[in-house]
XYZ file of C-alpha atoms in Angstrom:
267
model
C -5.006 2.799 -20.033
C -4.083 -0.809 -20.801
C -6.901 -2.844 -19.273
C -6.033 -6.389 -20.438
C -9.753 -7.126 -20.722
C -9.709 -8.819 -24.116
C -8.456 -12.210 -22.880
C -10.531 -14.792 -21.015
C -8.508 -14.171 -17.842
C -8.842 -10.426 -18.289
C -12.612 -10.699 -18.607
C -12.748 -12.821 -15.455
C -10.547 -10.494 -13.389
C -12.230 -7.271 -14.529
C -10.742 -3.903 -15.374
C -10.634 -2.206 -11.979
C -6.950 -1.994 -10.989
C -5.184 -3.451 -7.974
C -2.861 -1.443 -5.767
C 0.318 -1.888 -3.749
C 1.057 0.172 -0.684
C 4.699 0.976 -0.164
C 6.349 3.018 2.589
C 4.370 5.033 5.119
C 1.283 2.852 5.448
C -0.881 3.424 8.557
C -0.208 7.187 8.438
C -3.562 7.287 6.588
C -5.240 6.299 9.842
C -6.177 9.328 11.995
C -5.309 7.516 15.224
C -1.715 7.426 13.925
C -1.459 10.761 12.109
C -2.712 12.698 15.123
C 0.583 11.847 16.859
C 2.769 13.026 13.976
C 4.699 16.093 15.236
C 5.625 17.171 11.683
C 2.521 16.910 9.487
C 1.772 16.130 6.823
C 3.011 12.560 6.946
C 3.184 10.673 3.690
C 2.657 7.225 2.291
C 2.942 5.803 -1.221
C 0.441 3.734 -3.177
C 1.068 2.315 -6.645
C -1.708 1.342 -9.019
C -1.027 -1.995 -10.707
C -2.693 -3.857 -13.537
C -5.399 -6.375 -12.548
C -3.602 -9.143 -14.439
C -3.466 -11.667 -11.580
C -5.756 -12.636 -8.728
C -4.119 -11.611 -5.437
C -4.651 -13.615 -2.268
C -7.497 -12.300 -0.155
C -6.602 -10.715 3.223
C -3.085 -9.966 1.973
C -2.765 -6.181 1.900
C -3.585 -5.688 -1.788
C -6.994 -4.052 -1.074
C -8.837 -7.025 -2.594
C -11.810 -6.455 -0.286
C -12.084 -2.821 -1.315
C -11.741 -3.807 -4.959
C -14.538 -6.369 -4.608
C -16.856 -3.627 -3.371
C -15.794 -1.360 -6.236
C -16.458 -4.142 -8.745
C -19.948 -4.552 -7.301
C -21.082 -0.930 -7.032
C -19.502 0.155 -10.351
C -20.330 -2.955 -12.366
C -16.725 -3.941 -12.985
C -15.177 -0.699 -14.212
C -14.274 2.715 -12.874
C -16.912 5.347 -13.695
C -15.809 8.376 -15.690
C -16.133 10.787 -12.784
C -13.679 12.935 -10.809
C -11.237 10.669 -8.978
C -11.746 12.389 -5.639
C -15.509 11.798 -5.857
C -14.962 8.094 -6.555
C -12.631 7.797 -3.570
C -15.199 9.317 -1.221
C -18.042 7.183 -2.579
C -16.062 3.960 -2.203
C -14.826 4.969 1.251
C -18.373 5.604 2.457
C -19.723 2.316 1.101
C -16.897 0.186 2.506
C -16.787 1.781 5.942
C -20.481 2.234 6.644
C -21.146 1.124 10.238
C -17.546 0.011 10.894
C -15.982 0.847 14.284
C -12.469 0.507 12.800
C -12.751 1.952 9.266
C -10.202 1.103 6.631
C -7.908 3.909 5.509
C -8.608 5.972 2.412
C -5.315 4.843 0.844
C -7.045 1.598 -0.169
C -9.523 3.500 -2.317
C -7.026 6.003 -3.685
C -4.641 3.258 -4.750
C -7.370 1.579 -6.786
C -8.607 4.794 -8.381
C -5.554 7.029 -8.966
C -3.204 5.797 -11.731
C 0.551 5.800 -11.348
C 2.706 6.282 -8.271
C 0.983 8.448 -5.693
C 2.239 10.119 -2.560
C -0.611 10.740 -0.136
C 0.006 13.475 2.445
C -2.064 13.184 5.627
C -2.538 15.886 8.252
C -4.824 15.166 11.197
C -5.829 18.843 11.212
C -7.188 18.570 7.654
C -10.425 16.594 7.311
C -9.572 14.787 10.527
C -6.789 12.953 8.721
C -9.317 10.708 6.951
C -8.456 11.932 3.449
C -5.099 13.286 2.280
C -4.552 17.029 2.273
C -2.565 16.568 -0.943
C -1.914 13.867 -3.540
C 1.307 14.027 -5.538
C 1.223 11.758 -8.594
C 3.896 10.484 -10.966
C 2.754 8.968 -14.269
C 6.106 8.946 -16.068
C 6.548 5.814 -18.176
C 10.292 5.567 -17.474
C 9.659 5.634 -13.713
C 6.899 3.013 -13.973
C 9.032 0.624 -16.040
C 11.961 1.066 -13.632
C 9.758 0.401 -10.614
C 8.411 -2.778 -12.216
C 11.977 -4.063 -12.534
C 13.130 -3.379 -8.971
C 9.990 -4.503 -7.129
C 9.924 -8.251 -6.504
C 6.812 -9.714 -4.870
C 6.889 -12.967 -2.911
C 3.685 -14.633 -1.608
C 3.948 -15.331 2.132
C 0.578 -15.966 3.772
C -2.816 -14.237 4.154
C -3.973 -12.833 7.469
C -5.524 -15.626 9.553
C -9.162 -15.589 10.654
C -9.602 -13.854 14.004
C -6.430 -11.797 13.630
C -6.540 -8.143 14.717
C -3.433 -5.999 14.125
C -4.606 -3.307 16.556
C -4.478 -5.279 19.795
C -1.406 -3.377 20.966
C -0.594 0.263 20.189
C 2.458 2.332 21.124
C 1.672 5.600 19.381
C 4.922 7.397 20.043
C 5.231 10.807 18.351
C 8.823 10.302 17.219
C 7.962 7.049 15.435
C 4.776 8.470 13.935
C 6.944 11.227 12.490
C 9.415 8.676 11.099
C 6.559 6.745 9.511
C 5.311 9.829 7.704
C 8.851 10.698 6.603
C 9.386 7.191 5.195
C 6.564 7.804 2.720
C 8.150 11.067 1.585
C 11.528 9.334 1.224
C 9.911 6.496 -0.738
C 8.270 8.794 -3.273
C 11.449 10.840 -3.748
C 13.466 7.649 -4.285
C 11.026 6.314 -6.878
C 11.017 9.549 -8.870
C 14.848 9.574 -8.780
C 14.870 5.832 -9.649
C 17.163 5.194 -6.677
C 16.805 1.558 -5.563
C 19.028 1.900 -2.492
C 17.009 4.814 -1.120
C 13.727 3.091 -1.987
C 14.800 -0.003 -0.066
C 15.812 2.110 2.920
C 12.383 3.745 3.024
C 10.668 0.346 3.098
C 12.970 -0.840 5.876
C 12.193 2.268 7.924
C 8.478 1.696 7.504
C 8.805 -1.820 8.893
C 10.712 -0.492 11.897
C 7.862 1.950 12.482
C 5.194 -0.733 12.194
C 7.007 -3.032 14.622
C 7.293 -0.177 17.125
C 3.925 1.573 16.766
C 1.700 -1.461 16.128
C 3.661 -4.597 17.023
C 0.786 -6.978 16.277
C 1.127 -6.012 12.630
C 4.190 -8.265 12.464
C 4.085 -10.315 15.668
C 0.903 -12.049 16.821
C 0.066 -15.450 18.308
C -2.186 -16.307 15.352
C 0.544 -15.719 12.750
C 2.102 -19.025 11.714
C 5.077 -17.460 9.920
C 7.890 -15.719 11.817
C 7.465 -12.543 9.789
C 10.300 -10.574 11.362
C 12.929 -13.270 10.799
C 11.872 -13.639 7.179
C 11.843 -9.880 6.690
C 15.255 -9.321 8.233
C 16.844 -12.012 6.072
C 15.625 -10.339 2.875
C 16.570 -6.891 4.143
C 20.115 -8.120 4.714
C 20.348 -9.716 1.271
C 18.731 -6.971 -0.827
C 18.215 -3.189 -0.864
C 15.097 -3.378 1.285
C 11.841 -5.172 1.967
C 8.444 -4.745 3.561
C 5.161 -6.623 3.818
C 2.197 -5.725 1.657
C 0.035 -5.320 4.738
C -0.565 -6.305 8.334
C -0.008 -9.958 9.126
C 2.198 -10.541 6.091
C 0.444 -11.147 2.800
C 3.215 -10.595 0.300
C 6.839 -9.637 0.869
C 7.832 -6.731 -1.396
C 11.579 -6.789 -2.030
C 13.592 -4.003 -3.679
C 16.454 -5.373 -5.739
C 18.280 -4.640 -8.974
C 19.097 -8.338 -9.331
C 16.660 -11.278 -9.575
C 14.996 -12.531 -6.399
C 14.214 -16.278 -6.566
C 10.530 -17.136 -6.199
C 9.319 -13.590 -6.800
C 7.095 -12.162 -9.495
C 6.810 -8.665 -10.928
C 3.783 -6.386 -11.081
C 2.819 -4.134 -13.969
C 2.439 -0.514 -12.906
C -0.561 1.193 -14.410
C -0.113 4.818 -15.383
C -2.449 7.378 -16.890
C -2.912 7.161 -20.658
C -0.705 4.058 -21.019
């Protein structure tokens, strides 16, 4: 893998990757997946190079990565990926009443584009029942070109995205389907379909967990900003609850955005 650790910035940032979550996020939480009438439901995580410092509290799993950097002394151990995921999950969530989802850990540890399939009847929905990975170089380079990332704003202190829940089965099913659609679109290198999957995910978030995008503590009108970009480009979604970054799918340049470098196995 290309670790970018030879430069001064690379040494400072460390070699443990970052990750982006794309469509289907929150289906990794058992309180959501248990309502899915058509399991498994899927979501997509993409491992990206640690070549920039993401904003904290912005949906890039920076908190999880900080723990990984600490317990593994700055680099991923040469152990089975599934074992690393479980170790990191246990350390991060010890004593927490609202544990983070396992997609955070998997995105940091599994290279490439990964579809995580969650079924509440398998391991309580905490870990995926299946991981489908794509480490094709042509797919990774294409995805880098069509994903445009715009900084918006970190989650504010005191913000809780789970203050209001409407866990409707139909929408939980749509959320899980959006992850499947997203992975299929990426493998086909279909920007229009990829954008549509991100748009569907945002509809699901706004319906199932409205405080993810609307909350009195959020200073930015996230839905208005989102809808404007969705109208202009193939699709868009936020990197996490409360905003963070806006991820836009477009085959043409998006002003103010930057690109990420997708990290694949043996690159």
